[in-house]
Amino acid sequence: MQDRPTASELLEAVQAHLAENVVPALAEPQLRFRTLVAANVLGIVTRELALTGVQIPDEWQRLAVLLQRDVSLPATHAEQVDRIREMRAQLCQAIASGAYDEGEGWEQLLQHCLRTAEEKLAISNPGFLARCQAEGAP
């Protein structure tokens, strides 16, 4: 692992270069659009690198509560992602069976879904998330 520049700093530099220097110089509409998409992808990856260390443990905790499991978070990122996918699938099965149709379980599920959507938007489209929050969306 290198000290500086970090992976996030490198991604941010490339994104800024594309957005500030390359895109304005492109006259061909399709190439301009694809370059904007590439710059956006770099932004998404940068935000994911920055936020995943917080978001994974948070989602893990919410899922453990919803599924009434007392399991510890795996050590590696890959294991964490795999286990969260499994827990999401278990949650979907529980939802389909009606386990969260009413009461406290429904409220916990709703809060989990809202928080998960916010976490995903914080990575994929933080501008939209900010607008929603400014408008008072739940």
Short mmCIF file of C-alpha atoms in Angstrom, two decimals:
data_model
loop_
_atom_site.label_atom_id
_atom_site.label_comp_id
_atom_site.label_asym_id
_atom_site.label_seq_id
_atom_site.Cartn_x
_atom_site.Cartn_y
_atom_site.Cartn_z
CA MET A 1 0.00 0.00 0.00
CA GLN A 2 1.28 3.42 -0.93
CA ASP A 3 1.09 6.42 1.35
CA ARG A 4 0.43 9.25 -1.09
CA PRO A 5 -1.32 9.69 -3.35
CA THR A 6 -4.05 7.41 -2.08
CA ALA A 7 -6.31 5.48 -4.44
CA SER A 8 -9.08 8.00 -3.75
CA GLU A 9 -6.79 10.93 -4.49
CA LEU A 10 -5.74 9.36 -7.78
CA LEU A 11 -9.34 8.74 -8.80
CA GLU A 12 -10.31 12.30 -7.85
CA ALA A 13 -7.43 13.70 -9.93
CA VAL A 14 -8.44 11.71 -13.01
CA GLN A 15 -12.10 12.65 -12.54
CA ALA A 16 -11.23 16.34 -12.22
CA HIS A 17 -8.99 16.17 -15.31
CA LEU A 18 -11.74 14.59 -17.39
CA ALA A 19 -14.44 16.98 -16.18
CA GLU A 20 -12.39 20.18 -16.25
CA ASN A 21 -9.99 19.65 -19.17
CA VAL A 22 -11.15 16.88 -21.48
CA VAL A 23 -14.94 17.29 -21.58
CA PRO A 24 -14.86 21.01 -22.46
CA ALA A 25 -12.51 20.23 -25.37
CA LEU A 26 -14.76 17.56 -26.88
CA ALA A 27 -17.05 18.65 -29.69
CA GLU A 28 -18.38 15.23 -30.68
CA PRO A 29 -21.56 14.69 -28.60
CA GLN A 30 -21.29 10.92 -28.12
CA LEU A 31 -17.64 11.08 -27.06
CA ARG A 32 -18.43 14.00 -24.74
CA PHE A 33 -21.28 12.01 -23.15
CA ARG A 34 -19.14 8.88 -22.69
CA THR A 35 -16.38 10.94 -21.12
CA LEU A 36 -18.87 12.51 -18.70
CA VAL A 37 -20.08 9.00 -17.83
CA ALA A 38 -16.47 7.90 -17.22
CA ALA A 39 -15.89 10.90 -14.94
CA ASN A 40 -19.08 10.05 -13.06
CA VAL A 41 -17.98 6.42 -12.65
CA LEU A 42 -14.71 7.60 -11.13
CA GLY A 43 -16.69 9.72 -8.67
CA ILE A 44 -18.83 6.74 -7.69
CA VAL A 45 -15.78 4.54 -7.12
CA THR A 46 -14.10 7.28 -5.08
CA ARG A 47 -17.17 7.68 -2.85
CA GLU A 48 -17.53 3.92 -2.47
CA LEU A 49 -13.92 3.63 -1.31
CA ALA A 50 -14.49 6.43 1.17
CA LEU A 51 -17.85 5.26 2.54
CA THR A 52 -17.84 1.46 2.40
CA GLY A 53 -15.83 1.13 5.62
CA VAL A 54 -18.64 2.81 7.52
CA GLN A 55 -21.61 1.58 5.52
CA ILE A 56 -20.84 -2.15 5.65
CA PRO A 57 -20.72 -2.38 9.48
CA ASP A 58 -23.85 -0.21 9.74
CA GLU A 59 -25.82 -2.38 7.32
CA TRP A 60 -24.47 -5.51 8.99
CA GLN A 61 -25.79 -4.32 12.34
CA ARG A 62 -29.21 -3.42 10.94
CA LEU A 63 -29.53 -6.79 9.19
CA ALA A 64 -28.43 -8.67 12.30
CA VAL A 65 -31.15 -6.92 14.31
CA LEU A 66 -33.82 -7.51 11.68
CA LEU A 67 -32.91 -11.18 11.29
CA GLN A 68 -32.37 -11.60 15.04
CA ARG A 69 -28.88 -12.93 14.51
CA ASP A 70 -25.95 -12.45 16.84
CA VAL A 71 -23.09 -12.83 14.39
CA SER A 72 -19.87 -10.95 14.21
CA LEU A 73 -18.73 -9.07 11.13
CA PRO A 74 -16.24 -11.12 9.06
CA ALA A 75 -12.66 -9.89 8.93
CA THR A 76 -12.20 -9.31 5.20
CA HIS A 77 -14.10 -6.98 2.91
CA ALA A 78 -14.89 -9.78 0.46
CA GLU A 79 -16.35 -11.96 3.23
CA GLN A 80 -18.36 -9.01 4.55
CA VAL A 81 -19.86 -8.33 1.13
CA ASP A 82 -20.70 -12.02 0.59
CA ARG A 83 -22.33 -12.40 4.02
CA ILE A 84 -24.33 -9.18 3.59
CA ARG A 85 -25.65 -10.52 0.28
CA GLU A 86 -26.69 -13.71 2.06
CA MET A 87 -28.36 -11.74 4.85
CA ARG A 88 -30.20 -9.59 2.29
CA ALA A 89 -31.50 -12.75 0.63
CA GLN A 90 -32.66 -14.06 4.01
CA LEU A 91 -34.37 -10.74 4.69
CA CYS A 92 -36.16 -10.94 1.33
CA GLN A 93 -37.40 -14.42 2.19
CA ALA A 94 -38.62 -13.21 5.59
CA ILE A 95 -40.41 -10.27 3.96
CA ALA A 96 -42.06 -12.61 1.44
CA SER A 97 -43.25 -14.84 4.26
CA GLY A 98 -44.94 -11.87 5.97
CA ALA A 99 -42.57 -11.66 8.93
CA TYR A 100 -42.49 -7.85 8.80
CA ASP A 101 -46.07 -7.08 7.81
CA GLU A 102 -46.89 -5.13 10.96
CA GLY A 103 -45.73 -3.90 14.32
CA GLU A 104 -42.19 -3.15 15.41
CA GLY A 105 -40.71 -5.39 12.73
CA TRP A 106 -42.37 -3.26 10.05
CA GLU A 107 -40.89 -0.07 11.52
CA GLN A 108 -37.41 -1.60 11.79
CA LEU A 109 -37.65 -2.83 8.20
CA LEU A 110 -38.79 0.58 6.98
CA GLN A 111 -35.93 2.34 8.78
CA HIS A 112 -33.44 -0.19 7.38
CA CYS A 113 -34.72 0.31 3.84
CA LEU A 114 -34.61 4.10 4.14
CA ARG A 115 -31.10 4.07 5.58
CA THR A 116 -29.89 1.59 2.94
CA ALA A 117 -31.32 3.77 0.16
CA GLU A 118 -29.59 6.83 1.65
CA GLU A 119 -26.28 4.94 1.84
CA LYS A 120 -26.56 3.85 -1.78
CA LEU A 121 -27.44 7.38 -2.92
CA ALA A 122 -24.51 8.80 -0.93
CA ILE A 123 -22.32 6.77 -3.27
CA SER A 124 -24.19 6.81 -6.57
CA ASN A 125 -25.82 10.26 -6.53
CA PRO A 126 -25.04 12.44 -3.49
CA GLY A 127 -26.48 15.52 -5.20
CA PHE A 128 -29.90 13.88 -5.51
CA LEU A 129 -29.70 12.73 -1.88
CA ALA A 130 -28.91 16.27 -0.75
CA ARG A 131 -31.86 17.66 -2.72
CA CYS A 132 -34.20 15.06 -1.20
CA GLN A 133 -32.97 15.83 2.28
CA ALA A 134 -33.32 19.57 1.70
CA GLU A 135 -36.91 19.03 0.57
CA GLY A 136 -37.63 17.05 3.73
CA ALA A 137 -38.08 13.65 2.12
CA PRO A 138 -38.09 10.82 4.70
#
